[in-house]
PDB file of C-alpha atoms in Angstrom:
ATOM      1  CA  MET A   1       6.227   1.812  13.414  1.00  0.00           C
ATOM      2  CA  GLU A   2       4.468   1.599  10.082  1.00  0.00           C
ATOM      3  CA  CYS A   3       3.971  -1.615   8.149  1.00  0.00           C
ATOM      4  CA  VAL A   4       2.947  -1.688   4.495  1.00  0.00           C
ATOM      5  CA  PHE A   5       3.353  -4.748   2.282  1.00  0.00           C
ATOM      6  CA  GLY A   6       1.891  -6.305  -0.830  1.00  0.00           C
ATOM      7  CA  LEU A   7       2.148  -9.160  -3.295  1.00  0.00           C
ATOM      8  CA  VAL A   8       0.959 -10.286  -6.720  1.00  0.00           C
ATOM      9  CA  GLY A   9      -0.953 -13.529  -7.160  1.00  0.00           C
ATOM     10  CA  ASN A  10      -2.723 -15.330  -9.977  1.00  0.00           C
ATOM     11  CA  GLY A  11      -4.895 -12.598 -11.486  1.00  0.00           C
ATOM     12  CA  PHE A  12      -4.852 -10.229  -8.499  1.00  0.00           C
ATOM     13  CA  ALA A  13      -2.673  -8.041  -6.303  1.00  0.00           C
ATOM     14  CA  ILE A  14      -3.053  -7.586  -2.545  1.00  0.00           C
ATOM     15  CA  VAL A  15      -1.897  -4.618  -0.468  1.00  0.00           C
ATOM     16  CA  VAL A  16      -1.856  -4.540   3.339  1.00  0.00           C
ATOM     17  CA  ALA A  17      -1.211  -1.615   5.694  1.00  0.00           C
ATOM     18  CA  ASP A  18      -1.329  -0.982   9.414  1.00  0.00           C
ATOM     19  CA  THR A  19      -4.008   1.473  10.544  1.00  0.00           C
ATOM     20  CA  SER A  20      -2.221   3.294  13.370  1.00  0.00           C
ATOM     21  CA  ALA A  21      -1.878   7.090  13.383  1.00  0.00           C
ATOM     22  CA  VAL A  22       1.109   7.684  15.651  1.00  0.00           C
ATOM     23  CA  HIS A  23       3.115  10.727  16.720  1.00  0.00           C
ATOM     24  CA  SER A  24       6.093  10.358  19.041  1.00  0.00           C
ATOM     25  CA  ILE A  25       4.950   8.062  21.885  1.00  0.00           C
ATOM     26  CA  LEU A  26       1.226   8.722  21.296  1.00  0.00           C
ATOM     27  CA  VAL A  27      -1.245   6.633  19.305  1.00  0.00           C
ATOM     28  CA  HIS A  28      -3.899   9.057  18.046  1.00  0.00           C
ATOM     29  CA  LYS A  29      -6.132   6.457  16.378  1.00  0.00           C
ATOM     30  CA  SER A  30      -6.005   2.842  15.273  1.00  0.00           C
ATOM     31  CA  ASN A  31      -8.369   2.928  12.292  1.00  0.00           C
ATOM     32  CA  GLU A  32      -6.473   5.179   9.864  1.00  0.00           C
ATOM     33  CA  ASP A  33      -6.809   3.784   6.328  1.00  0.00           C
ATOM     34  CA  LYS A  34      -3.448   4.192   4.557  1.00  0.00           C
ATOM     35  CA  ILE A  35      -4.544   2.508   1.302  1.00  0.00           C
ATOM     36  CA  MET A  36      -6.278   4.825  -1.165  1.00  0.00           C
ATOM     37  CA  PHE A  37      -8.269   3.960  -4.275  1.00  0.00           C
ATOM     38  CA  LEU A  38      -6.608   5.725  -7.229  1.00  0.00           C
ATOM     39  CA  ASP A  39      -9.364   4.621  -9.586  1.00  0.00           C
ATOM     40  CA  SER A  40     -11.553   1.573 -10.165  1.00  0.00           C
ATOM     41  CA  HIS A  41      -8.552  -0.752 -10.737  1.00  0.00           C
ATOM     42  CA  LYS A  42      -5.683   0.833  -8.791  1.00  0.00           C
ATOM     43  CA  LEU A  43      -4.620   1.018  -5.144  1.00  0.00           C
ATOM     44  CA  ILE A  44      -1.917   3.170  -3.587  1.00  0.00           C
ATOM     45  CA  ALA A  45      -0.593   2.265  -0.131  1.00  0.00           C
ATOM     46  CA  ALA A  46       1.704   4.771   1.537  1.00  0.00           C
ATOM     47  CA  SER A  47       3.857   5.069   4.626  1.00  0.00           C
ATOM     48  CA  GLY A  48       5.758   8.063   5.927  1.00  0.00           C
ATOM     49  CA  GLU A  49       5.071  11.411   7.573  1.00  0.00           C
ATOM     50  CA  PRO A  50       1.273  11.669   7.975  1.00  0.00           C
ATOM     51  CA  GLY A  51       0.975  15.102   6.357  1.00  0.00           C
ATOM     52  CA  ASP A  52       3.135  14.149   3.378  1.00  0.00           C
ATOM     53  CA  ARG A  53       1.366  10.814   3.009  1.00  0.00           C
ATOM     54  CA  VAL A  54      -2.140  12.276   2.889  1.00  0.00           C
ATOM     55  CA  GLN A  55      -1.254  15.310   0.768  1.00  0.00           C
ATOM     56  CA  PHE A  56       0.808  13.421  -1.810  1.00  0.00           C
ATOM     57  CA  THR A  57      -1.540  10.452  -2.251  1.00  0.00           C
ATOM     58  CA  GLU A  58      -4.532  12.791  -2.668  1.00  0.00           C
ATOM     59  CA  TYR A  59      -2.531  14.833  -5.196  1.00  0.00           C
ATOM     60  CA  ILE A  60      -1.760  11.690  -7.231  1.00  0.00           C
ATOM     61  CA  GLN A  61      -5.371  10.479  -6.974  1.00  0.00           C
ATOM     62  CA  LYS A  62      -6.785  13.775  -8.289  1.00  0.00           C
ATOM     63  CA  ASN A  63      -4.253  13.975 -11.138  1.00  0.00           C
ATOM     64  CA  VAL A  64      -5.007  10.407 -12.248  1.00  0.00           C
ATOM     65  CA  ALA A  65      -8.715  11.320 -12.253  1.00  0.00           C
ATOM     66  CA  LEU A  66      -7.947  14.544 -14.174  1.00  0.00           C
ATOM     67  CA  TYR A  67      -6.058  12.603 -16.851  1.00  0.00           C
ATOM     68  CA  GLN A  68      -9.013  10.250 -17.323  1.00  0.00           C
ATOM     69  CA  PHE A  69     -11.437  13.203 -17.432  1.00  0.00           C
ATOM     70  CA  ARG A  70      -9.371  15.040 -20.059  1.00  0.00           C
ATOM     71  CA  ASN A  71      -8.519  12.075 -22.278  1.00  0.00           C
ATOM     72  CA  GLY A  72     -11.438   9.702 -21.811  1.00  0.00           C
ATOM     73  CA  ILE A  73      -9.180   6.743 -20.969  1.00  0.00           C
ATOM     74  CA  PRO A  74      -7.584   5.770 -17.648  1.00  0.00           C
ATOM     75  CA  LEU A  75      -3.850   5.582 -17.060  1.00  0.00           C
ATOM     76  CA  THR A  76      -2.380   2.089 -17.025  1.00  0.00           C
ATOM     77  CA  THR A  77      -0.832   0.937 -13.759  1.00  0.00           C
ATOM     78  CA  ALA A  78       2.664   1.362 -15.225  1.00  0.00           C
ATOM     79  CA  ALA A  79       1.833   4.894 -16.403  1.00  0.00           C
ATOM     80  CA  ALA A  80       0.402   5.824 -12.984  1.00  0.00           C
ATOM     81  CA  ALA A  81       3.534   4.453 -11.288  1.00  0.00           C
ATOM     82  CA  ASN A  82       5.823   6.418 -13.607  1.00  0.00           C
ATOM     83  CA  PHE A  83       3.775   9.588 -13.095  1.00  0.00           C
ATOM     84  CA  THR A  84       4.010   9.111  -9.318  1.00  0.00           C
ATOM     85  CA  ARG A  85       7.766   8.558  -9.546  1.00  0.00           C
ATOM     86  CA  GLY A  86       8.141  11.683 -11.686  1.00  0.00           C
ATOM     87  CA  GLU A  87       6.268  13.836  -9.180  1.00  0.00           C
ATOM     88  CA  LEU A  88       8.406  12.500  -6.314  1.00  0.00           C
ATOM     89  CA  ALA A  89      11.580  13.128  -8.339  1.00  0.00           C
ATOM     90  CA  THR A  90      10.512  16.712  -9.089  1.00  0.00           C
ATOM     91  CA  ALA A  91       9.662  17.346  -5.430  1.00  0.00           C
ATOM     92  CA  LEU A  92      12.980  15.813  -4.343  1.00  0.00           C
ATOM     93  CA  ARG A  93      14.833  18.855  -5.808  1.00  0.00           C
ATOM     94  CA  LYS A  94      12.438  21.366  -4.224  1.00  0.00           C
ATOM     95  CA  ASN A  95      10.410  20.314  -1.201  1.00  0.00           C
ATOM     96  CA  PRO A  96      10.770  16.523  -0.796  1.00  0.00           C
ATOM     97  CA  TYR A  97       7.969  14.294   0.435  1.00  0.00           C
ATOM     98  CA  SER A  98       8.812  11.767   3.137  1.00  0.00           C
ATOM     99  CA  VAL A  99       6.572   9.077   1.695  1.00  0.00           C
ATOM    100  CA  ASN A 100       7.064   5.502   0.466  1.00  0.00           C
ATOM    101  CA  ILE A 101       4.522   3.912  -1.846  1.00  0.00           C
ATOM    102  CA  LEU A 102       3.298   0.523  -3.025  1.00  0.00           C
ATOM    103  CA  LEU A 103       1.073   0.955  -6.083  1.00  0.00           C
ATOM    104  CA  ALA A 104      -1.015  -2.037  -7.159  1.00  0.00           C
ATOM    105  CA  GLY A 105      -3.288  -2.289 -10.161  1.00  0.00           C
ATOM    106  CA  TYR A 106      -4.928  -4.512 -12.739  1.00  0.00           C
ATOM    107  CA  ASP A 107      -4.879  -3.933 -16.514  1.00  0.00           C
ATOM    108  CA  LYS A 108      -6.791  -5.979 -19.091  1.00  0.00           C
ATOM    109  CA  GLU A 109      -3.706  -6.373 -21.287  1.00  0.00           C
ATOM    110  CA  THR A 110      -1.033  -7.091 -18.672  1.00  0.00           C
ATOM    111  CA  GLY A 111      -2.961  -8.360 -15.639  1.00  0.00           C
ATOM    112  CA  PRO A 112      -2.028  -7.488 -12.035  1.00  0.00           C
ATOM    113  CA  SER A 113       1.128  -5.586 -11.125  1.00  0.00           C
ATOM    114  CA  LEU A 114       2.812  -4.088  -8.063  1.00  0.00           C
ATOM    115  CA  TYR A 115       5.211  -1.133  -8.069  1.00  0.00           C
ATOM    116  CA  TYR A 116       7.591  -0.047  -5.307  1.00  0.00           C
ATOM    117  CA  ILE A 117       8.312   3.695  -5.138  1.00  0.00           C
ATOM    118  CA  ASP A 118      10.386   5.069  -2.268  1.00  0.00           C
ATOM    119  CA  TYR A 119      10.891   8.623  -0.991  1.00  0.00           C
ATOM    120  CA  ILE A 120      13.905   9.262  -3.248  1.00  0.00           C
ATOM    121  CA  ALA A 121      11.863   8.308  -6.339  1.00  0.00           C
ATOM    122  CA  THR A 122      13.205   4.811  -6.927  1.00  0.00           C
ATOM    123  CA  LEU A 123      10.747   2.774  -9.010  1.00  0.00           C
ATOM    124  CA  HIS A 124      10.711  -1.012  -9.287  1.00  0.00           C
ATOM    125  CA  LYS A 125       8.129  -3.497 -10.485  1.00  0.00           C
ATOM    126  CA  LEU A 126       7.930  -6.354  -7.977  1.00  0.00           C
ATOM    127  CA  GLU A 127       5.981  -9.491  -7.160  1.00  0.00           C
ATOM    128  CA  LYS A 128       6.262  -8.741  -3.429  1.00  0.00           C
ATOM    129  CA  GLY A 129       7.390  -5.712  -1.475  1.00  0.00           C
ATOM    130  CA  ALA A 130       7.213  -3.974   1.891  1.00  0.00           C
ATOM    131  CA  PHE A 131       7.995  -0.730   3.730  1.00  0.00           C
ATOM    132  CA  GLY A 132       8.443   0.192   7.373  1.00  0.00           C
ATOM    133  CA  TYR A 133       9.714  -1.696  10.404  1.00  0.00           C
ATOM    134  CA  GLY A 134       7.268  -4.489   9.629  1.00  0.00           C
ATOM    135  CA  SER A 135       9.156  -5.142   6.385  1.00  0.00           C
ATOM    136  CA  TYR A 136      11.928  -6.900   8.341  1.00  0.00           C
ATOM    137  CA  PHE A 137       9.457  -9.646   9.198  1.00  0.00           C
ATOM    138  CA  SER A 138       7.004  -9.569   6.284  1.00  0.00           C
ATOM    139  CA  LEU A 139       9.792  -9.756   3.664  1.00  0.00           C
ATOM    140  CA  SER A 140      11.312 -12.727   5.498  1.00  0.00           C
ATOM    141  CA  MET A 141       7.955 -14.521   5.591  1.00  0.00           C
ATOM    142  CA  MET A 142       7.292 -13.779   1.925  1.00  0.00           C
ATOM    143  CA  ASP A 143      10.769 -14.977   0.939  1.00  0.00           C
ATOM    144  CA  ARG A 144       9.976 -18.262   2.681  1.00  0.00           C
ATOM    145  CA  HIS A 145       6.350 -18.821   1.612  1.00  0.00           C
ATOM    146  CA  PHE A 146       5.674 -16.735  -1.507  1.00  0.00           C
ATOM    147  CA  HIS A 147       5.527 -18.364  -4.941  1.00  0.00           C
ATOM    148  CA  SER A 148       4.315 -17.115  -8.307  1.00  0.00           C
ATOM    149  CA  GLY A 149       0.700 -17.792  -9.195  1.00  0.00           C
ATOM    150  CA  MET A 150      -0.676 -17.920  -5.653  1.00  0.00           C
ATOM    151  CA  SER A 151      -4.436 -18.237  -5.223  1.00  0.00           C
ATOM    152  CA  VAL A 152      -6.365 -15.668  -3.173  1.00  0.00           C
ATOM    153  CA  GLU A 153      -6.683 -18.163  -0.304  1.00  0.00           C
ATOM    154  CA  GLU A 154      -2.919 -18.842  -0.293  1.00  0.00           C
ATOM    155  CA  ALA A 155      -2.147 -15.115  -0.446  1.00  0.00           C
ATOM    156  CA  ILE A 156      -4.479 -14.272   2.453  1.00  0.00           C
ATOM    157  CA  ASP A 157      -2.947 -17.104   4.478  1.00  0.00           C
ATOM    158  CA  LEU A 158       0.512 -15.613   3.815  1.00  0.00           C
ATOM    159  CA  VAL A 159      -0.739 -12.129   4.734  1.00  0.00           C
ATOM    160  CA  ASP A 160      -2.059 -13.495   8.034  1.00  0.00           C
ATOM    161  CA  LYS A 161       1.312 -15.161   8.701  1.00  0.00           C
ATOM    162  CA  CYS A 162       3.062 -11.827   8.080  1.00  0.00           C
ATOM    163  CA  ILE A 163       0.671  -9.965  10.398  1.00  0.00           C
ATOM    164  CA  LEU A 164       1.098 -12.598  13.137  1.00  0.00           C
ATOM    165  CA  GLU A 165       4.887 -12.391  12.808  1.00  0.00           C
ATOM    166  CA  ILE A 166       4.843  -8.576  13.041  1.00  0.00           C
ATOM    167  CA  ARG A 167       2.553  -8.634  16.079  1.00  0.00           C
ATOM    168  CA  SER A 168       4.678 -11.218  17.885  1.00  0.00           C
ATOM    169  CA  ARG A 169       8.172  -9.937  16.977  1.00  0.00           C
ATOM    170  CA  LEU A 170       8.015  -6.140  16.588  1.00  0.00           C
ATOM    171  CA  VAL A 171       8.428  -4.389  19.930  1.00  0.00           C
ATOM    172  CA  VAL A 172       5.791  -1.722  19.261  1.00  0.00           C
ATOM    173  CA  ALA A 173       3.686  -3.556  16.693  1.00  0.00           C
ATOM    174  CA  PRO A 174       0.557  -1.903  15.292  1.00  0.00           C
ATOM    175  CA  PRO A 175      -2.574  -3.776  16.412  1.00  0.00           C
ATOM    176  CA  ASN A 176      -4.790  -3.409  13.328  1.00  0.00           C
ATOM    177  CA  PHE A 177      -4.328  -3.959   9.596  1.00  0.00           C
ATOM    178  CA  VAL A 178      -6.476  -3.401   6.521  1.00  0.00           C
ATOM    179  CA  ILE A 179      -6.275  -5.696   3.478  1.00  0.00           C
ATOM    180  CA  LYS A 180      -7.313  -4.552  -0.005  1.00  0.00           C
ATOM    181  CA  ILE A 181      -7.313  -6.468  -3.270  1.00  0.00           C
ATOM    182  CA  VAL A 182      -7.448  -5.520  -6.952  1.00  0.00           C
ATOM    183  CA  ASP A 183      -8.333  -7.891  -9.793  1.00  0.00           C
ATOM    184  CA  LYS A 184     -10.384  -7.957 -13.004  1.00  0.00           C
ATOM    185  CA  ASP A 185     -13.477  -7.017 -10.979  1.00  0.00           C
ATOM    186  CA  GLY A 186     -11.845  -3.869  -9.608  1.00  0.00           C
ATOM    187  CA  ALA A 187     -10.227  -2.618  -6.411  1.00  0.00           C
ATOM    188  CA  ARG A 188     -12.001  -3.248  -3.117  1.00  0.00           C
ATOM    189  CA  GLU A 189     -11.507  -3.673   0.599  1.00  0.00           C
ATOM    190  CA  TYR A 190     -11.084  -7.351   1.438  1.00  0.00           C
ATOM    191  CA  ALA A 191     -10.871  -7.486   5.234  1.00  0.00           C
ATOM    192  CA  TRP A 192      -9.592  -5.947   8.458  1.00  0.00           C
ATOM    193  CA  ARG A 193      -7.431  -7.731  10.994  1.00  0.00           C
ATOM    194  CA  GLU A 194      -8.192  -6.013  14.285  1.00  0.00           C
ATOM    195  CA  SER A 195      -6.956  -6.682  17.808  1.00  0.00           C
ATOM    196  CA  VAL A 196      -7.919  -3.225  19.131  1.00  0.00           C
ATOM    197  CA  LYS A 197     -11.088  -1.288  18.329  1.00  0.00           C
ATOM    198  CA  ASP A 198     -11.440   2.482  18.608  1.00  0.00           C
ATOM    199  CA  THR A 199     -14.375   3.213  20.901  1.00  0.00           C
ATOM    200  CA  PRO A 200     -15.985   6.665  21.021  1.00  0.00           C
ATOM    201  CA  ALA A 201     -15.503   8.526  24.284  1.00  0.00           C
ATOM    202  CA  SER A 202     -18.562   8.592  26.498  1.00  0.00           C
ATOM    203  CA  ALA A 203     -20.164  12.011  27.046  1.00  0.00           C
TER     204      ALA A 203
END
């Protein structure tokens, strides 16, 4: 029951993901970070089959780093999104990945941006987007409360409303979420919203 959503505000983009690693009826862990740093100013949040999600996002991360190493300049967010879409489209005809992606970034020239890329290689630039069962509730909340040019405080308040709605309405809602933000100062972890903590087993 994965939940990944994000939005663009005034000079920043925020991405949120649940942190549950689930298989069938079992929860393996509740602190799995599904938002990866592509580079200093890009985030990639993914949902889907765990193996595909980890393998594909790491593949994109290493190729973005390789491009910067070879050429001396980083990819723009739009270029990274189009590269990601191209790799998904190529795989779709061979060995498709079951992975959906929200890619957020900040560029000096264009500011913050958010791209929606699904498992059949559809690419859209959005101001707000979501994947997973949680999208039924988070998209509704964002339709009601989102507006262009939101401040960080307004955006975090909306994120908390979305998380509360998912927890209260989704029958098997994930307990924990991680929030990450990207702006002119770079990509970084902003906060966790935890209702369950993983505790190590006693010896």
